[in-house]
mmCIF file with all atom_site columns, C-alpha atoms in Angstrom:
data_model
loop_
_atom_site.group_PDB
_atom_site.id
_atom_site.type_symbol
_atom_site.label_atom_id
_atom_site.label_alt_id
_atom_site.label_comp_id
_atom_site.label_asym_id
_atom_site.label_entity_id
_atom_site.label_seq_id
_atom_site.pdbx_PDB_ins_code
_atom_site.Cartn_x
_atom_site.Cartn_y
_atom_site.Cartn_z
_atom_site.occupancy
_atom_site.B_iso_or_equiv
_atom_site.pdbx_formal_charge
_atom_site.auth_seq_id
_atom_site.auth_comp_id
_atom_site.auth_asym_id
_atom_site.auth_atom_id
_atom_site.pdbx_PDB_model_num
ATOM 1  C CA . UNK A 1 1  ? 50.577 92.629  91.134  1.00 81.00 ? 1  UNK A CA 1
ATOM 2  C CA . UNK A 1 2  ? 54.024 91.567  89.747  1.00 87.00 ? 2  UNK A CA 1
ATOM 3  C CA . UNK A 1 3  ? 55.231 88.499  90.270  1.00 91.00 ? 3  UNK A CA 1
ATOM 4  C CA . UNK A 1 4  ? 58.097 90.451  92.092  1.00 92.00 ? 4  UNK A CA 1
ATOM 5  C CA . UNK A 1 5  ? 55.969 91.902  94.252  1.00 92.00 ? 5  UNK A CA 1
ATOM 6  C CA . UNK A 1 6  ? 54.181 88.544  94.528  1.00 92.00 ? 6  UNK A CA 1
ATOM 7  C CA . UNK A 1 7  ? 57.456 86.986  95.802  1.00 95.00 ? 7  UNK A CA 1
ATOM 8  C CA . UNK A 1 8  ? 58.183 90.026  98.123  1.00 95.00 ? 8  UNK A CA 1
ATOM 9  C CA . UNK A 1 9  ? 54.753 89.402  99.472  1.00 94.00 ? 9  UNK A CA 1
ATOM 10 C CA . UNK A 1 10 ? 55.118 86.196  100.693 1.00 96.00 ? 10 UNK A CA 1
ATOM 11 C CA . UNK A 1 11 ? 58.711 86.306  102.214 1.00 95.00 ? 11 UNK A CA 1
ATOM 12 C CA . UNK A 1 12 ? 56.728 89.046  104.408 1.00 95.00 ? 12 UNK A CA 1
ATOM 13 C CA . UNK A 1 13 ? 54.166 86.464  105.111 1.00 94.00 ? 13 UNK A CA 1
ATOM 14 C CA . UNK A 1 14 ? 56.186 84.064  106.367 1.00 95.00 ? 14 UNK A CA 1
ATOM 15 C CA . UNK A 1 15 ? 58.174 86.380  108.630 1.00 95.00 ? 15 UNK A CA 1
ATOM 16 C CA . UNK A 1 16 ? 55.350 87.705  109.813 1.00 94.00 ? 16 UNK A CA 1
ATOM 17 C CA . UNK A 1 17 ? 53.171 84.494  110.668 1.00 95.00 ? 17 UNK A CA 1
ATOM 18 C CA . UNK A 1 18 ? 56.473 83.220  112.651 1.00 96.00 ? 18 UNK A CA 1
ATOM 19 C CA . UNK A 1 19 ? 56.042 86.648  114.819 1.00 95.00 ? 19 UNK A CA 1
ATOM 20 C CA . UNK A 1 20 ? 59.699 87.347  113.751 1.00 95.00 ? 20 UNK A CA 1
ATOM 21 C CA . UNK A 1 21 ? 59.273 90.494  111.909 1.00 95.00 ? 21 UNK A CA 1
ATOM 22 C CA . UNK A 1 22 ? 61.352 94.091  112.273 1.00 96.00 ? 22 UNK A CA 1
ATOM 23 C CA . UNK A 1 23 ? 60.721 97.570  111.843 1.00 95.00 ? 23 UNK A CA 1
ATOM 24 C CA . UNK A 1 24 ? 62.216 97.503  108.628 1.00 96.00 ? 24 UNK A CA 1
ATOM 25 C CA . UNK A 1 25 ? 60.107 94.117  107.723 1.00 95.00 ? 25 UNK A CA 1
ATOM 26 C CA . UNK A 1 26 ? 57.151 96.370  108.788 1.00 95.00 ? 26 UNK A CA 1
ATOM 27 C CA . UNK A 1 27 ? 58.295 99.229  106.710 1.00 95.00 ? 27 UNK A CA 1
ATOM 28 C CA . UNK A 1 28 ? 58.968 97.427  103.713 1.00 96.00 ? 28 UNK A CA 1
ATOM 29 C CA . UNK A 1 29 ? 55.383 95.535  103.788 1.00 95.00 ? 29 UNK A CA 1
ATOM 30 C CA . UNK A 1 30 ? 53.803 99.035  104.138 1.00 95.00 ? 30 UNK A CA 1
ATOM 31 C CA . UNK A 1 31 ? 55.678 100.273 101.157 1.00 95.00 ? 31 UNK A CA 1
ATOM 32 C CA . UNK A 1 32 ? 54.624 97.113  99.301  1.00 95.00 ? 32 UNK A CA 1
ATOM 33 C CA . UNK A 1 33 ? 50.823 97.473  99.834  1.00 93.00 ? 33 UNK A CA 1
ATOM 34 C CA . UNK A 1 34 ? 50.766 100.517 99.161  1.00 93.00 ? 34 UNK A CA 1
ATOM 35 C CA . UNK A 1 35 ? 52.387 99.867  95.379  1.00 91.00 ? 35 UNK A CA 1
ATOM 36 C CA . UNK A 1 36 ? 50.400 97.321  95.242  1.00 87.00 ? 36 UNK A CA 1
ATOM 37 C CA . UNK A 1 37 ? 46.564 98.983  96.529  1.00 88.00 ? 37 UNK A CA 1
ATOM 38 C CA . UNK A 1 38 ? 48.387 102.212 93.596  1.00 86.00 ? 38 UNK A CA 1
ATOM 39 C CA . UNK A 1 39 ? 48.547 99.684  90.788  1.00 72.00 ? 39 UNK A CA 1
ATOM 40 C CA . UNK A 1 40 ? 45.081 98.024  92.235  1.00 67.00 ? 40 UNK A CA 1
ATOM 41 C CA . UNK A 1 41 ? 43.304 101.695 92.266  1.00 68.00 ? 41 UNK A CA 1
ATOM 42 C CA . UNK A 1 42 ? 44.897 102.610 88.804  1.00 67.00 ? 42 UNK A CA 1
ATOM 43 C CA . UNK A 1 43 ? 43.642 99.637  87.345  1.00 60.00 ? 43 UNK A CA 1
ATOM 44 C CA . UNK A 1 44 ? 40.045 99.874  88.314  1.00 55.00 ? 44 UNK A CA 1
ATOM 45 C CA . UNK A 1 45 ? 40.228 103.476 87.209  1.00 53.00 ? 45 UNK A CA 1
ATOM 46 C CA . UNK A 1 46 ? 41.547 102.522 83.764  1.00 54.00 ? 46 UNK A CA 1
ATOM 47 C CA . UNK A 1 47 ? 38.394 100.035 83.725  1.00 53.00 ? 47 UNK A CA 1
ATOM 48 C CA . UNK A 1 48 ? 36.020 102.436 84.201  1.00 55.00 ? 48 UNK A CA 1
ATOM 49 C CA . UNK A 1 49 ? 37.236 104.927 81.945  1.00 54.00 ? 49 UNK A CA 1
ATOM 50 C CA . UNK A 1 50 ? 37.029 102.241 79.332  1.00 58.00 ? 50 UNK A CA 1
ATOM 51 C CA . UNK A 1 51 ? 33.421 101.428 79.993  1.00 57.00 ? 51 UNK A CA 1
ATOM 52 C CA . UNK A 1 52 ? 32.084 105.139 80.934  1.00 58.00 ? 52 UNK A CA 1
ATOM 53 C CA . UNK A 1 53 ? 31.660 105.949 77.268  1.00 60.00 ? 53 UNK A CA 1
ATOM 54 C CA . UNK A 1 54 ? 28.563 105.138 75.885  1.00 62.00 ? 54 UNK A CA 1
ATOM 55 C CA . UNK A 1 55 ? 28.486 106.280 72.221  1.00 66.00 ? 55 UNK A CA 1
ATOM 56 C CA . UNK A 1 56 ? 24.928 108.169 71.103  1.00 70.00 ? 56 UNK A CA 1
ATOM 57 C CA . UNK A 1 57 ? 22.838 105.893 69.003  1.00 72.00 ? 57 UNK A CA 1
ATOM 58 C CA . UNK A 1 58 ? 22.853 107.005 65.508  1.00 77.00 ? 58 UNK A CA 1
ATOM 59 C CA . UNK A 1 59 ? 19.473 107.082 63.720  1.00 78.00 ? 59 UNK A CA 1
ATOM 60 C CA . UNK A 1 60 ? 19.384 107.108 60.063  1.00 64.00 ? 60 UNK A CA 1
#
């Protein structure tokens, strides 16, 4: 997560945990997690690409 997005994140946060959010509030938190759950899923995938190969032992 950016730090942008970290910022973003909380504004939401705060509008939403005073019960004072909009549709567009709601939209753009939407939007936001789902760039952020992307980035989160890419990530991970990257991971285990890295680890999935295993090189064969070499004997001799």
């Amino acid at each position: 997560m950016s730090p942008a997005q970290l910022k973003k994140l909380q504004e939401l946060s705060q509008i939403f945990s005073q019960g004072k959010a909009n549709p567009k509030q709601i939209q753009q938190l939407s939007a936001l997690l789902a760039q952020i759950n992307q980035y989160e899923n890419n990530d991970v995938a990257h991971d285990n690409a890295e680890v999935a190969f295993i090189p064969a032992p070499r004997f001799g």
